[in-house]
mmCIF file of C-alpha atoms in Angstrom:
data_model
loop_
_atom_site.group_PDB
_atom_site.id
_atom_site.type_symbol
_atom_site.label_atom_id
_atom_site.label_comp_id
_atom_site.label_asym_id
_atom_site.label_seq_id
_atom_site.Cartn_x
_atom_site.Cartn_y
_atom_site.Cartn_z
ATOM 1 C CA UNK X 16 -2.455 -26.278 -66.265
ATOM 2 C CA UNK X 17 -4.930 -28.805 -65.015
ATOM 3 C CA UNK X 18 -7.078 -28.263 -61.609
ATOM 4 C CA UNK X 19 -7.306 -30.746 -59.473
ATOM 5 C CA UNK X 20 -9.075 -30.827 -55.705
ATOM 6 C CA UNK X 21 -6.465 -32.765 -53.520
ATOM 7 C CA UNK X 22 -8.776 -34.501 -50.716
ATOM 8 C CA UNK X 23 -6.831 -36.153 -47.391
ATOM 9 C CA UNK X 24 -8.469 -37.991 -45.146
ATOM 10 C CA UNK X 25 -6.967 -39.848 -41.863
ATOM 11 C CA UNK X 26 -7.489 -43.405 -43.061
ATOM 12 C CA UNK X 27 -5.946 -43.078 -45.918
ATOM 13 C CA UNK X 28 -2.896 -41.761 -44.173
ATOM 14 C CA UNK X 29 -3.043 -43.734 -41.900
ATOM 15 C CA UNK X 30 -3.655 -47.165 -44.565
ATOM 16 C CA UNK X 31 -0.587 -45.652 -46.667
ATOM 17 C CA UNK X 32 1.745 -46.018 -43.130
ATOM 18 C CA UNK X 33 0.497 -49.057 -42.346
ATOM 19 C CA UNK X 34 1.638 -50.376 -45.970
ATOM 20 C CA UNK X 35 5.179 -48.647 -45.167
ATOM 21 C CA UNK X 36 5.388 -50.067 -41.481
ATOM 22 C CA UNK X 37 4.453 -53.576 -43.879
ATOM 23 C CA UNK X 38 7.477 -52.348 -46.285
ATOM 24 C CA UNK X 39 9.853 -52.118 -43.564
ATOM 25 C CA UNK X 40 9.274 -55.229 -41.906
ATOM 26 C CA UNK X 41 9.553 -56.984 -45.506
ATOM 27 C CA UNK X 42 12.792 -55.139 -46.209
ATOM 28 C CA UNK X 43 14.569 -56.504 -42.856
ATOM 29 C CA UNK X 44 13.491 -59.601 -43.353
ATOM 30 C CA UNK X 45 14.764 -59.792 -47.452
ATOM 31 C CA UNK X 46 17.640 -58.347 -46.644
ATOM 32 C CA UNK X 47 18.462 -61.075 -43.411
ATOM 33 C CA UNK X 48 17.397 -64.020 -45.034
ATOM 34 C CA UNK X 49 21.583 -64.808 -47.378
ATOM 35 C CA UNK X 50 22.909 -63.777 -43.568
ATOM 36 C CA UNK X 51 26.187 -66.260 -43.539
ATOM 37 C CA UNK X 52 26.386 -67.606 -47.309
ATOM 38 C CA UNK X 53 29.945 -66.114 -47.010
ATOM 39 C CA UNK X 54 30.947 -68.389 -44.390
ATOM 40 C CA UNK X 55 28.363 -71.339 -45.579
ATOM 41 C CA UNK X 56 31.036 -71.504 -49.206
ATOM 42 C CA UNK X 57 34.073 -71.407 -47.087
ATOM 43 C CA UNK X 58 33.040 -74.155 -45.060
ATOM 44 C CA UNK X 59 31.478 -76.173 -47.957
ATOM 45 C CA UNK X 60 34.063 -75.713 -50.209
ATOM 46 C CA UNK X 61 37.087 -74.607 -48.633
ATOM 47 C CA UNK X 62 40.471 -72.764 -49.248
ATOM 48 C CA UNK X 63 39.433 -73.463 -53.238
ATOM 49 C CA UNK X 64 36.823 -70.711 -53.011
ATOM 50 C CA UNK X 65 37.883 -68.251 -49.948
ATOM 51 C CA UNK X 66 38.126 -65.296 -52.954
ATOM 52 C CA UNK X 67 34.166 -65.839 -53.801
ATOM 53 C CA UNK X 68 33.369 -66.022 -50.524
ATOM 54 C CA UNK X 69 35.148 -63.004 -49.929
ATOM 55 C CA UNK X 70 33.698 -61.521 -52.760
ATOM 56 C CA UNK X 71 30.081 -62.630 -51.832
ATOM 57 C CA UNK X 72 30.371 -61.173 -48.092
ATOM 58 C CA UNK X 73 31.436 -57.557 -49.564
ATOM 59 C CA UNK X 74 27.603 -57.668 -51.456
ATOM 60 C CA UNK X 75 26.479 -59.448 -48.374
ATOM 61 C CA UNK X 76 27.686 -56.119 -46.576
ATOM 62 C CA UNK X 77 26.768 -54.066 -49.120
ATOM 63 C CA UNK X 78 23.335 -55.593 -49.577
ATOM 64 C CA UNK X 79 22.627 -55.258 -45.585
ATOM 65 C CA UNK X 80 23.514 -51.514 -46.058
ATOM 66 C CA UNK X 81 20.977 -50.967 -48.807
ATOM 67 C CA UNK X 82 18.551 -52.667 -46.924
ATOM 68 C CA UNK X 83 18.796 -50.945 -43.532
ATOM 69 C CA UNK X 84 18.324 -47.558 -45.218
ATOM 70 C CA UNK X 85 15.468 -49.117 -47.275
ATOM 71 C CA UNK X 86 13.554 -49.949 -44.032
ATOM 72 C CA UNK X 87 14.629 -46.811 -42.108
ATOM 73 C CA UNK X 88 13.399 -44.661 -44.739
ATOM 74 C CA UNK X 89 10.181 -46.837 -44.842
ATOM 75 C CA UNK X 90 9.787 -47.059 -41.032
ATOM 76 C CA UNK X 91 10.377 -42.945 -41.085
ATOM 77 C CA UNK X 92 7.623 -42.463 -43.620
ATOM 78 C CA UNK X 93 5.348 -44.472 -41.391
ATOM 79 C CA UNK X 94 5.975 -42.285 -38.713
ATOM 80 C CA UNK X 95 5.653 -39.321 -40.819
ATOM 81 C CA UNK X 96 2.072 -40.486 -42.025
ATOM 82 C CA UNK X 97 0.996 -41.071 -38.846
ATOM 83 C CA UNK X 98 2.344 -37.702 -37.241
ATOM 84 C CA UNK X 99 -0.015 -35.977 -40.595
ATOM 85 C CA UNK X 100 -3.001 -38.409 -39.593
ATOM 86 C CA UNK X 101 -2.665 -37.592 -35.825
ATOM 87 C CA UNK X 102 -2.186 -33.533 -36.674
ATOM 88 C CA UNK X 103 -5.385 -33.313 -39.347
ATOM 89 C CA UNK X 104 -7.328 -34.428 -36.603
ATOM 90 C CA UNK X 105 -6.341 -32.545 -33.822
ATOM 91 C CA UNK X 106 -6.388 -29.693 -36.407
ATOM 92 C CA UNK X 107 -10.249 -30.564 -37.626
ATOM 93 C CA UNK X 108 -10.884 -31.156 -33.452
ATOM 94 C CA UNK X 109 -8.954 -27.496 -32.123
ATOM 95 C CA UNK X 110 -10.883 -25.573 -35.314
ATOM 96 C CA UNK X 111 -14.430 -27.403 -34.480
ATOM 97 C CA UNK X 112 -13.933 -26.229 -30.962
ATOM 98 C CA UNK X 113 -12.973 -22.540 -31.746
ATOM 99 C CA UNK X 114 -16.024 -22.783 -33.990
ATOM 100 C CA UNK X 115 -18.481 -24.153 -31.707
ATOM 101 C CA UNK X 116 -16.806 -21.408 -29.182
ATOM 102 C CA UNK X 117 -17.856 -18.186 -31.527
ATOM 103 C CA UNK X 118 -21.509 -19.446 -32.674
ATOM 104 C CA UNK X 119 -22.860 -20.105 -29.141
ATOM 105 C CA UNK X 120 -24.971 -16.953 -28.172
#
């Protein structure tokens, strides 16, 4: 088995939420932009193509679906990088303190 020294620092957290926080906004906005295509064929083309349309707003809905978790999970990473970011520094801060505590004479 290889070694390998795993360093972490708070930027990089915090540049790898900031590219999720990205992600989610992205997602939304993918998955918003057919919004009404369904009801764009019905009115374009009429009774002749309500079962297309019908079939198009069931992946419309299923599409929207996808997406929302896609950005939720996304947006929750985010948060989760940020919570790490936020607790290796209060960590490194609290441990600096106790430190600075025990070597004063």
């Amino acid at each position: 088995m290889s070694r390998h020294t795993v360093q972490v620092t708070t930027g990089h957290l915090r540049e790898l939420a900031a590219k999720h926080g990205q992600a989610a906004t992205d997602v939304t906005a993918a998955t918003d932009a057919p919004a009404g295509v369904d009801s764009r064929i019905r009115r374009s083309h009429g009774a002749v193509a309500w079962a297309t349309a019908a079939a198009v707003g069931e992946i419309q809905r299923a599409r929207i679906a996808a997406g929302q978790g896609m950005a939720g999970e996304c947006g929750a990473l985010c948060g989760h990088l940020i919570t790490a970011a936020r607790r290796y520094e209060d960590t490194d801060h609290e441990s600096g303190a106790d430190l600075g505590r025990r070597l004063r004479p």
